[in-house]
PDB file of C-alpha atoms in Angstrom:
ATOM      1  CA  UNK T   1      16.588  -2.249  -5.457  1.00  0.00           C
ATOM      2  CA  UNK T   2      16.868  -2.135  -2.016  1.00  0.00           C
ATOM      3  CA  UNK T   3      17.437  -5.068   0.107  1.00  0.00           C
ATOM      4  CA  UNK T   4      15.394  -7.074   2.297  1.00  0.00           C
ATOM      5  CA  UNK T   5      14.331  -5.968   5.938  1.00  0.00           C
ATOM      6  CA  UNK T   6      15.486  -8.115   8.537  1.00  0.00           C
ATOM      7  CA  UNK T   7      13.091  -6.964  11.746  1.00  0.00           C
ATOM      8  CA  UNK T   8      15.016  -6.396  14.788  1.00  0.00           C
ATOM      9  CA  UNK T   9      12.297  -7.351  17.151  1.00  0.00           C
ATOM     10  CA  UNK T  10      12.731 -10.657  15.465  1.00  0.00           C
ATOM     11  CA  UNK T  11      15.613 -13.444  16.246  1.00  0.00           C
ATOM     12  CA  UNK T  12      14.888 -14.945  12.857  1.00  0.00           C
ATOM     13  CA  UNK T  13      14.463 -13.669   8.864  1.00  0.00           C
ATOM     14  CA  UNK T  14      10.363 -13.985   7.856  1.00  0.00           C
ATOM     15  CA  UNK T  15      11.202 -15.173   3.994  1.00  0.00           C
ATOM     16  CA  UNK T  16      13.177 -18.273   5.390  1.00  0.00           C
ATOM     17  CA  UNK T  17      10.449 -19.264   7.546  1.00  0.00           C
ATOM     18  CA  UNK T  18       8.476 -22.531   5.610  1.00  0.00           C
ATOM     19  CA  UNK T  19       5.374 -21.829   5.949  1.00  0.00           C
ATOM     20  CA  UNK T  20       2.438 -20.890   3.628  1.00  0.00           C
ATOM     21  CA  UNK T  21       1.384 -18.220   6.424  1.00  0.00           C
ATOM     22  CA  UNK T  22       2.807 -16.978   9.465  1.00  0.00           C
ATOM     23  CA  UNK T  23       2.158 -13.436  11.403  1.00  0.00           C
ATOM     24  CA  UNK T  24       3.861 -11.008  13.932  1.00  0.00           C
ATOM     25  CA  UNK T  25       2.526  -8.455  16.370  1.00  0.00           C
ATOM     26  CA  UNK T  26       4.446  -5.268  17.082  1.00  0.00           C
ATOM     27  CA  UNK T  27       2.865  -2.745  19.647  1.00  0.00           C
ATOM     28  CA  UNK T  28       4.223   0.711  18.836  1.00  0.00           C
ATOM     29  CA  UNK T  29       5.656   2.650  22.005  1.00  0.00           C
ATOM     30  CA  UNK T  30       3.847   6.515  23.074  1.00  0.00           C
ATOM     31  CA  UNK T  31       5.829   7.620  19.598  1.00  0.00           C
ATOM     32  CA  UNK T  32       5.341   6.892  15.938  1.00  0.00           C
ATOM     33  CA  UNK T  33       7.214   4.752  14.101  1.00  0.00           C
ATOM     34  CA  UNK T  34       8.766   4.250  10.828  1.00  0.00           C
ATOM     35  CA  UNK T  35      10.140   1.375   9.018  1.00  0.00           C
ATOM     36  CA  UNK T  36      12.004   2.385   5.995  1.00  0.00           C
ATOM     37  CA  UNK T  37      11.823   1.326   2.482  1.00  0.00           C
ATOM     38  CA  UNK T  38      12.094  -2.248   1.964  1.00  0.00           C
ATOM     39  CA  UNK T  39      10.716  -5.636   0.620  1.00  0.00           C
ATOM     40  CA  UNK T  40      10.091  -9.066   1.457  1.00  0.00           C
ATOM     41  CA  UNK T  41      10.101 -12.188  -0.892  1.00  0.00           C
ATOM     42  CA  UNK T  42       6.698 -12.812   1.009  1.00  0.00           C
ATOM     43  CA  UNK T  43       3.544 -10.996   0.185  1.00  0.00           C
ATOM     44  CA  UNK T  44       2.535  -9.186   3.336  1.00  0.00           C
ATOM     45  CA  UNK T  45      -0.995  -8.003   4.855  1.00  0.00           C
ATOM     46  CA  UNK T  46      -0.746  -4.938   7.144  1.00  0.00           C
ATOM     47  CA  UNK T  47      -3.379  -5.228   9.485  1.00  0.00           C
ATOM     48  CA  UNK T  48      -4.195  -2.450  12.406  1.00  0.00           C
ATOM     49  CA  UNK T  49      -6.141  -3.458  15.200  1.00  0.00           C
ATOM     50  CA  UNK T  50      -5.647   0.023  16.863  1.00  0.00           C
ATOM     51  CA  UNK T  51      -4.234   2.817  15.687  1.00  0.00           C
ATOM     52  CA  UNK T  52      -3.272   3.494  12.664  1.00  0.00           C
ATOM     53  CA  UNK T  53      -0.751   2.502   9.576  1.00  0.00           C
ATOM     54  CA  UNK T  54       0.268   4.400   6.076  1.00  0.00           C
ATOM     55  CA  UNK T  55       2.233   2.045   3.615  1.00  0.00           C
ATOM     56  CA  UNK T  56       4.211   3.713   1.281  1.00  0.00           C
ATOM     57  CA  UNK T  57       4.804   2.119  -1.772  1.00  0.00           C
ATOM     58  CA  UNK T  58       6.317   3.287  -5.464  1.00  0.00           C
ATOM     59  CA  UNK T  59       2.355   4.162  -7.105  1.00  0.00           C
ATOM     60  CA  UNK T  60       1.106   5.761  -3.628  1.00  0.00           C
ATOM     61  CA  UNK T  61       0.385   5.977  -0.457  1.00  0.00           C
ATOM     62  CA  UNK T  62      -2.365   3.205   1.346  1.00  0.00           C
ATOM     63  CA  UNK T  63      -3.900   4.045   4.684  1.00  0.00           C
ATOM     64  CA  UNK T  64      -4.457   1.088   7.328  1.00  0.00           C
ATOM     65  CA  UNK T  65      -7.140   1.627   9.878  1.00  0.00           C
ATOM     66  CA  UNK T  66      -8.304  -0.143  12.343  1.00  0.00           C
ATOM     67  CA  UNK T  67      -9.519  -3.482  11.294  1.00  0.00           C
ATOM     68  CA  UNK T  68      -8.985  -3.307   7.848  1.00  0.00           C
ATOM     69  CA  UNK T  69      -5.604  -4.424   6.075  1.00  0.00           C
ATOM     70  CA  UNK T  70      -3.639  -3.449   3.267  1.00  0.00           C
ATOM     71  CA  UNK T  71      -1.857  -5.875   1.267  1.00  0.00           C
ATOM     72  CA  UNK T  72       1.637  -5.701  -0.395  1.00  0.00           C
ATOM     73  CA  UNK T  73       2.610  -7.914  -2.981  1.00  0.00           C
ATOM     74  CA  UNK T  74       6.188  -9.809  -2.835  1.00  0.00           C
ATOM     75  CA  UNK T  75       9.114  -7.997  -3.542  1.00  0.00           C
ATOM     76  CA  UNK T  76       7.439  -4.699  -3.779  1.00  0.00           C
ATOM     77  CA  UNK T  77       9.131  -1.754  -2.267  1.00  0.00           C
ATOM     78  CA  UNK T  78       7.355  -0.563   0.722  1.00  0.00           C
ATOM     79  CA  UNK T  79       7.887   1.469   4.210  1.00  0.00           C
ATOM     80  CA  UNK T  80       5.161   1.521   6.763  1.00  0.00           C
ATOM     81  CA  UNK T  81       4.731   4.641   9.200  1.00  0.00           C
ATOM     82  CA  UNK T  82       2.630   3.712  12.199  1.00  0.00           C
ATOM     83  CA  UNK T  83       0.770   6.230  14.923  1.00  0.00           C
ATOM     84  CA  UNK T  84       1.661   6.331  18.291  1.00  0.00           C
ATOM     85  CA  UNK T  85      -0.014   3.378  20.428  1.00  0.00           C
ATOM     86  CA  UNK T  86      -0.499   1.151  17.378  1.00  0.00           C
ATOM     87  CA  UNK T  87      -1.262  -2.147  17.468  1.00  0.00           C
ATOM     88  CA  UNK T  88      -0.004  -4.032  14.193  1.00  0.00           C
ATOM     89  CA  UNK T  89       0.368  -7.731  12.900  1.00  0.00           C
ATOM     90  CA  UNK T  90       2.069  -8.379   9.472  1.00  0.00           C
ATOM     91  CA  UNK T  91       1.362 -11.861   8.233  1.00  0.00           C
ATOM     92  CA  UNK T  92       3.449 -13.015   5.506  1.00  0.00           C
ATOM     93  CA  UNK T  93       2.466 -14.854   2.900  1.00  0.00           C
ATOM     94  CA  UNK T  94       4.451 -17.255   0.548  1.00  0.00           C
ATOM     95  CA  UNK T  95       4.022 -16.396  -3.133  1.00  0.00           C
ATOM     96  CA  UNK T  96       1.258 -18.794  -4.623  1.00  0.00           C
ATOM     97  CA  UNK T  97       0.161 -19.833  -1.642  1.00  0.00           C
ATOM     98  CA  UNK T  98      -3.385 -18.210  -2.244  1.00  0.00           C
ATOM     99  CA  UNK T  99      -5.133 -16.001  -5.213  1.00  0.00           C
ATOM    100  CA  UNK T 100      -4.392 -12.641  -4.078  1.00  0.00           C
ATOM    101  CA  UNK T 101      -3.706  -9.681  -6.054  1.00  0.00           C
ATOM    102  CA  UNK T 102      -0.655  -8.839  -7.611  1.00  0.00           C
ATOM    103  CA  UNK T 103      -1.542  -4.849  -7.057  1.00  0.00           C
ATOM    104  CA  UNK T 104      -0.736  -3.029  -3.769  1.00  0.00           C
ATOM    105  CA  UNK T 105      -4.715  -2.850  -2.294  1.00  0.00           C
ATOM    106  CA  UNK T 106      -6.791  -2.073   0.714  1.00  0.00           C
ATOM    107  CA  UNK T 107      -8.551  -5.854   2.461  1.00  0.00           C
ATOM    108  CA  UNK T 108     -11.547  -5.433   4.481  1.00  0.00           C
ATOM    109  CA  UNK T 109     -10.438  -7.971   7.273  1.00  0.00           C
ATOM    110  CA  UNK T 110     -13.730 -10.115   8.501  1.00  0.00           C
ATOM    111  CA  UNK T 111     -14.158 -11.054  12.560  1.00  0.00           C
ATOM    112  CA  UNK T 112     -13.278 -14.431  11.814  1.00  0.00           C
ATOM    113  CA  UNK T 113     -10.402 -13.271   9.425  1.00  0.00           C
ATOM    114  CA  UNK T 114      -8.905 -11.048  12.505  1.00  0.00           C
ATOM    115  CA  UNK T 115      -9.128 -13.667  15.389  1.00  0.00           C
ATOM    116  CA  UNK T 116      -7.381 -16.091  12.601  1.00  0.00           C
ATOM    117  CA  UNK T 117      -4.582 -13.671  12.343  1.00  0.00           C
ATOM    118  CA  UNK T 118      -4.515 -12.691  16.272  1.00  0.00           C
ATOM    119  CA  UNK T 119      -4.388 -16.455  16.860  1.00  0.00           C
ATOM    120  CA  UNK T 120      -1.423 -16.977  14.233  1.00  0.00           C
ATOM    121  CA  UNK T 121       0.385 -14.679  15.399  1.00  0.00           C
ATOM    122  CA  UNK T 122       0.603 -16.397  18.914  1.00  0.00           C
ATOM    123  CA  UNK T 123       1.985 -19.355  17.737  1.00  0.00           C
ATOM    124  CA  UNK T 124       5.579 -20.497  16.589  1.00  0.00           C
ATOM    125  CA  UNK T 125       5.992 -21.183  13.098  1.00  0.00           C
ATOM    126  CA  UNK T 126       7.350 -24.845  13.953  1.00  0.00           C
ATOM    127  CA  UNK T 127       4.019 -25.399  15.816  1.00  0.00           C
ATOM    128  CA  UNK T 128       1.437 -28.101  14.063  1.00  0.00           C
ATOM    129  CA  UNK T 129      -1.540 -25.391  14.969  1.00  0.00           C
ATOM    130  CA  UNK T 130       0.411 -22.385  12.969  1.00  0.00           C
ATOM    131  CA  UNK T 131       0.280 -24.429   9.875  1.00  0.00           C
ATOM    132  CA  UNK T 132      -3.287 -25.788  10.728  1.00  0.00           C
ATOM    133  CA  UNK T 133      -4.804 -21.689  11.397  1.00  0.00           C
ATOM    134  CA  UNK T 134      -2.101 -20.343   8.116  1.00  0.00           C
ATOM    135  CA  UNK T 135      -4.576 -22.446   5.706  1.00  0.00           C
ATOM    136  CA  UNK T 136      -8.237 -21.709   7.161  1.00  0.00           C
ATOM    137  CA  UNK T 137      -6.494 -17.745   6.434  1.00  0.00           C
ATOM    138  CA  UNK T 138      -5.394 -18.669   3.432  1.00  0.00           C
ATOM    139  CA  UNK T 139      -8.595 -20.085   2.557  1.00  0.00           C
ATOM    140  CA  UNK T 140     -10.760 -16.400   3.960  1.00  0.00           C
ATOM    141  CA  UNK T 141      -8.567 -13.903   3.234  1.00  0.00           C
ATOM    142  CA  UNK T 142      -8.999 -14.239  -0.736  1.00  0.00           C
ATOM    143  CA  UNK T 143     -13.009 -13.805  -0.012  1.00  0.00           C
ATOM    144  CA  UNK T 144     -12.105 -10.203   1.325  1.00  0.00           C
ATOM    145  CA  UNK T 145     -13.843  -7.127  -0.504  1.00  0.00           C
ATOM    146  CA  UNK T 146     -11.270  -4.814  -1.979  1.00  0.00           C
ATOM    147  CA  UNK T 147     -11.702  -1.047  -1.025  1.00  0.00           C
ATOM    148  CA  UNK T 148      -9.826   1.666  -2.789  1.00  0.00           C
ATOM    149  CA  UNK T 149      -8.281   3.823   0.241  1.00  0.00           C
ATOM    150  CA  UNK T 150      -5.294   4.953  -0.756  1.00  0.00           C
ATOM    151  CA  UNK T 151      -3.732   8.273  -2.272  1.00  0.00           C
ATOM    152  CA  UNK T 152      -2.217   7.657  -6.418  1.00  0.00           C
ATOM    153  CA  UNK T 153       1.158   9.016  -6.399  1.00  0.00           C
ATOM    154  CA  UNK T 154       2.968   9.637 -10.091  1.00  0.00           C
ATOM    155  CA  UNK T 155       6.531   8.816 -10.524  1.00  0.00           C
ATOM    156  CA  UNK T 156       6.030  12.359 -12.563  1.00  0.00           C
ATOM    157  CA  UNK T 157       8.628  14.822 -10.366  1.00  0.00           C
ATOM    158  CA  UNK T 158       6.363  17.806 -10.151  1.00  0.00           C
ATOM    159  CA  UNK T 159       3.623  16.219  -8.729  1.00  0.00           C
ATOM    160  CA  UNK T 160       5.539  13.792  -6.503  1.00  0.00           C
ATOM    161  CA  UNK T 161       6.889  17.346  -5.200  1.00  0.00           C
ATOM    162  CA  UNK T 162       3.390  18.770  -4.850  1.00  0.00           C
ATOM    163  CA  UNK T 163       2.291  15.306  -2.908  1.00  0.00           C
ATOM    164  CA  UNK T 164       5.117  14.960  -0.495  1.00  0.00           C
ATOM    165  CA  UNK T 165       4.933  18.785   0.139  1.00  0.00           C
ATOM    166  CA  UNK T 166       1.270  18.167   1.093  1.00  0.00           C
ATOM    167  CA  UNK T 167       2.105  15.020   2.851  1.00  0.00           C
ATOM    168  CA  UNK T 168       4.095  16.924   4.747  1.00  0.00           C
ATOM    169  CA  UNK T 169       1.913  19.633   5.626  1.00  0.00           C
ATOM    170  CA  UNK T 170      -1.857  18.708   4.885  1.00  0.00           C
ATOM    171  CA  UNK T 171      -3.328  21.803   5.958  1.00  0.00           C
ATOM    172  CA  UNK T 172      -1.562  23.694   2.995  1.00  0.00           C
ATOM    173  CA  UNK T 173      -4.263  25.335   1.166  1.00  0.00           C
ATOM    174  CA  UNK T 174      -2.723  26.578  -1.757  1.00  0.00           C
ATOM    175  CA  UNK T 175      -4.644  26.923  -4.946  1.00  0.00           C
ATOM    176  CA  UNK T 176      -4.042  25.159  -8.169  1.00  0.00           C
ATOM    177  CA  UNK T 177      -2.691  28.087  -9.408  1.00  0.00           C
ATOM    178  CA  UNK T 178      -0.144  28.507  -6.863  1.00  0.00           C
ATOM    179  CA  UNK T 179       0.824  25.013  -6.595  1.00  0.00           C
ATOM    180  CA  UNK T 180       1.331  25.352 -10.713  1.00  0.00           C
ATOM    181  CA  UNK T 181       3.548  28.458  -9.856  1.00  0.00           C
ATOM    182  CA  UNK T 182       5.828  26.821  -7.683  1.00  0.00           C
ATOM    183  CA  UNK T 183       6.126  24.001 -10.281  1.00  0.00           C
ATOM    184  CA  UNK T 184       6.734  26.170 -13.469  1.00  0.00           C
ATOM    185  CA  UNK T 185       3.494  24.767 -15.230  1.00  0.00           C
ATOM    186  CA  UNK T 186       0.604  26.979 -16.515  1.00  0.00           C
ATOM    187  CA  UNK T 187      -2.784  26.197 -14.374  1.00  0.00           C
ATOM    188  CA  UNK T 188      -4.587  24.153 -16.999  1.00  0.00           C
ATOM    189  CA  UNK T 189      -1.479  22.362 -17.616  1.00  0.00           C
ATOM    190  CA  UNK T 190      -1.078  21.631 -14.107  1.00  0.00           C
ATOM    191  CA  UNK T 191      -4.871  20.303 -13.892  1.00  0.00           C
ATOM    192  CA  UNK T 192      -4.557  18.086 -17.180  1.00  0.00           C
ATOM    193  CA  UNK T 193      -1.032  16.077 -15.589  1.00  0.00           C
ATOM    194  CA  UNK T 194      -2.917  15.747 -12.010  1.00  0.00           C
ATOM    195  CA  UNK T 195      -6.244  14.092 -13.733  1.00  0.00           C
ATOM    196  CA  UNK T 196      -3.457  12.162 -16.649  1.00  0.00           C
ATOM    197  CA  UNK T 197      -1.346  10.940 -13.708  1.00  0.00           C
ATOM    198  CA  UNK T 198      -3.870  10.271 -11.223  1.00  0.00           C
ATOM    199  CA  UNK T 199      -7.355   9.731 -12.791  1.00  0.00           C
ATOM    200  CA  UNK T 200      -8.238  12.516 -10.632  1.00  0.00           C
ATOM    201  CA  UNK T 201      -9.180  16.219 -10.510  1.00  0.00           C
ATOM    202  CA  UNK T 202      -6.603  18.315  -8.275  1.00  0.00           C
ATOM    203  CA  UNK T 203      -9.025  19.361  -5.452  1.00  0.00           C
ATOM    204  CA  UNK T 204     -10.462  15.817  -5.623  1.00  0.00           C
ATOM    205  CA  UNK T 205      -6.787  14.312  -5.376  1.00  0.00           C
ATOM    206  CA  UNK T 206      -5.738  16.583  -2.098  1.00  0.00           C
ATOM    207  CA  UNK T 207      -9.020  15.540  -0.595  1.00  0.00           C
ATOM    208  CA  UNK T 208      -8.134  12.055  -0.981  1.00  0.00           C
ATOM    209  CA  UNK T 209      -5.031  12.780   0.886  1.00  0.00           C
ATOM    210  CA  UNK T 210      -7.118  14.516   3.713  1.00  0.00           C
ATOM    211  CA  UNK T 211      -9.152  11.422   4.023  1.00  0.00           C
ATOM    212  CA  UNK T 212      -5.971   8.975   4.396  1.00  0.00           C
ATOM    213  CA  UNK T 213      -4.736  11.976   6.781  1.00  0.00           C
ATOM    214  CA  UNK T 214      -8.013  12.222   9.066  1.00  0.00           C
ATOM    215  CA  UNK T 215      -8.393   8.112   9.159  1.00  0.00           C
ATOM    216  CA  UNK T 216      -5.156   7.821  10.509  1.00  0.00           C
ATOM    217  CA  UNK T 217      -5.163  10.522  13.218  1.00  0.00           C
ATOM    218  CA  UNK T 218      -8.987   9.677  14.045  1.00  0.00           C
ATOM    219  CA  UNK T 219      -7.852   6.128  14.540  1.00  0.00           C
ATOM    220  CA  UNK T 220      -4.819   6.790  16.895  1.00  0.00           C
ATOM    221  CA  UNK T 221      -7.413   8.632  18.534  1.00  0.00           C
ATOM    222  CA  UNK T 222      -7.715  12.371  17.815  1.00  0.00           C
ATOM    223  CA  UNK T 223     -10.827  14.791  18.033  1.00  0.00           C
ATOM    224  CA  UNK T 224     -12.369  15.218  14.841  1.00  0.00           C
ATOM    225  CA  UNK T 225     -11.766  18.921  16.382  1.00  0.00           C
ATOM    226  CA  UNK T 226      -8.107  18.603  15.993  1.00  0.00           C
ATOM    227  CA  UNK T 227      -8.018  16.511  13.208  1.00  0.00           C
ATOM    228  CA  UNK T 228     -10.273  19.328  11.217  1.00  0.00           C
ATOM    229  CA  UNK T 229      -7.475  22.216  11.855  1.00  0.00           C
ATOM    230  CA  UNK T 230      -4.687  20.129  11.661  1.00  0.00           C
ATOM    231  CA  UNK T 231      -5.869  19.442   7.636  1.00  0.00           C
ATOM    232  CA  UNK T 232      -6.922  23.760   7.475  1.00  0.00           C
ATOM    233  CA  UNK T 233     -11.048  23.534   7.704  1.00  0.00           C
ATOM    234  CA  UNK T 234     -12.234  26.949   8.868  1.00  0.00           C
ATOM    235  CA  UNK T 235     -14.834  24.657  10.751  1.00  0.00           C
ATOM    236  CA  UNK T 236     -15.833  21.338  12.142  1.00  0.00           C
ATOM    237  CA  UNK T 237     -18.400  21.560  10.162  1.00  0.00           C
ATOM    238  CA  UNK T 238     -16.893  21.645   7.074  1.00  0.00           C
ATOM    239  CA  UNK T 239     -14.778  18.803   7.910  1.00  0.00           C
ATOM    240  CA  UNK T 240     -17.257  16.697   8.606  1.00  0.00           C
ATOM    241  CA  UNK T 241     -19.579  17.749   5.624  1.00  0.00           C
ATOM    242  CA  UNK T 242     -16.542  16.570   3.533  1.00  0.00           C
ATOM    243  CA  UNK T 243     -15.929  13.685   4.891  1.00  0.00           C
ATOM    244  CA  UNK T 244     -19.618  11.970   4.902  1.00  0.00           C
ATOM    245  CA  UNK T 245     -19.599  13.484   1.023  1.00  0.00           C
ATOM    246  CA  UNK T 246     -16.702  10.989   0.811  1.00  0.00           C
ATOM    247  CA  UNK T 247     -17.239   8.066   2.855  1.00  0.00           C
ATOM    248  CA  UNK T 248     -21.162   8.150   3.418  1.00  0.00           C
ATOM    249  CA  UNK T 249     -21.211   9.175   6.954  1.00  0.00           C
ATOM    250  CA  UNK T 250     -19.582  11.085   9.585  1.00  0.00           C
ATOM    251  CA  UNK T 251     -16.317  10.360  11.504  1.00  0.00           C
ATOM    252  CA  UNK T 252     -17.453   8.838  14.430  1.00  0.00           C
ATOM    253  CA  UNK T 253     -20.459   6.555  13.074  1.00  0.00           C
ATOM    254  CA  UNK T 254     -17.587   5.354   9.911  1.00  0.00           C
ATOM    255  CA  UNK T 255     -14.639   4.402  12.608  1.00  0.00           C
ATOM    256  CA  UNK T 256     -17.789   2.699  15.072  1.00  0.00           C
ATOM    257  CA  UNK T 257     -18.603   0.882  11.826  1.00  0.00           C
ATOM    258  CA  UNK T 258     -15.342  -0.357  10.560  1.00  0.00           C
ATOM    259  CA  UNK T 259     -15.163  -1.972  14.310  1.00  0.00           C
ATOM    260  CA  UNK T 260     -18.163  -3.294  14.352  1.00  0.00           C
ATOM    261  CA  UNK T 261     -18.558  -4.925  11.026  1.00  0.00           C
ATOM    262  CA  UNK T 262     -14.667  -5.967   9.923  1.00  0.00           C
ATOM    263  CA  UNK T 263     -13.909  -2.952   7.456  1.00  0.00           C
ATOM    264  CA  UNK T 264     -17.500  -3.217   5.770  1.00  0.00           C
ATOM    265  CA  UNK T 265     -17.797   0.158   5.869  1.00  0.00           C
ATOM    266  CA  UNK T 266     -15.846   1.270   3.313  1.00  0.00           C
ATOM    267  CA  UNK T 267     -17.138   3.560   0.293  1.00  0.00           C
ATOM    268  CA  UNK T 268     -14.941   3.405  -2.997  1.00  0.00           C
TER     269      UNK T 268
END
């Protein structure tokens, strides 16, 4: 297992903090950044209030946009890669310290929920009002509605190939049958591990990724223009005819929602 993270923005260790909550802002530099794998004896909540997050964690990948957060139970395995220009605050969470899942999920994070965690983060953990703000979060952040934003990865090899190949180049458009080429599987075969593994059909599995893809880019403040030939749509148009088919509307009225209403606008 690998060991814990100690943060070097940080001049102390987050798991020997006591108390139930606390939180820390980073601001990401004109680059992305990457944190590598990892874990915490905390449970953490990843929370973007610009920009954009993916957590990476042994069962998949989870997208963090703006104003929603995803949260990583303790001791699991996790690296975070953040866009360019992010805003981010982790809050850490001692185990027990509040009914929240022991699953890797996505949080919709409420307006009173974010200023909570804003305001947390802007105090010292030794400070009376850091304990006093950690339990009104404790008490909200259990009421948040879970949303199911993130992309199943297998331990399987073959199709951890096939996802970190399209991970790594999303506008791949390779057919089933080439993608069960490359992995020495017939095309049926291929199609019956990607639904066994993932619960999902193959072209509904690399559109998930495409959505985790476009959220992130859209939220660090891409054109849906770019966005749509970075991930290989001949159009716009068909970019954004997938995406409402997905998520219920188009790009900009979804990411003018999610700011608006706390994450509410989620569509499992």
């Amino acid at each position: 297992m690998r060991q814990p993270l100690r943060w070097p923005w940080l001049d102390f260790d987050v798991d020997d903090v006591v108390a139930p909550a606390i939180a820390v802002r980073v601001d990401v530099t004109e680059t992305k950044a990457e944190v590598p794998s990892h874990w915490h004896r905390k449970g953490q909540l990843v929370f973007a209030l610009g920009g954009g997050v993916t957590c990476r964690v042994p069962g998949g990948l989870w997208m963090v946009p703006p104003h929603c957060g995803v949260w990583v139970p303790s001791r699991m395995e996790h690296s975070n890669i953040a866009t360019a220009n992010a805003r981010i605050f982790f809050v850490y969470i001692e185990p027990g310290a509040a009914e929240l899942p022991d699953r890797c999920c996505t949080l919709s994070i409420s307006p009173l929920l974010r200023e909570l965690i804003i305001e947390l983060s802007d105090c010292a953990p030794e400070d009376r009002r850091c304990g006093f703000l950690g339990k009104v979060l404790l008490a909200e952040l259990p009421l948040m509605p879970v949303q199911q934003l993130h992309l199943p990865i297998s331990a399987e090899p073959r199709l951890r190939r096939i996802a970190e190949a399209l991970a790594d180049d999303p506008a791949d458009r390779s057919t089933l049958a080439e993608w069960a080429k490359r992995v020495a599987l017939s095309e049926s075969s291929l199609a019956r591990l990607v639904m066994k593994e993932t619960g999902l059909t193959f072209g509904r599995w690399r559109q998930q990724l495409h959505l985790i893809v476009a959220l992130r880019e859209l939220a660090s403040g891409a054109s849906v223009q770019r966005v749509s030939g970075d991930l290989g749509y001949e159009s716009v148009t068909a970019f954004i005819t997938m995406f409402k088919k997905a998520l219920g509307k188009p790009p900009a009225r979804y990411l003018s929602d999610i700011a608006q209403n706390g994450g509410s606008a989620f569509v499992a």
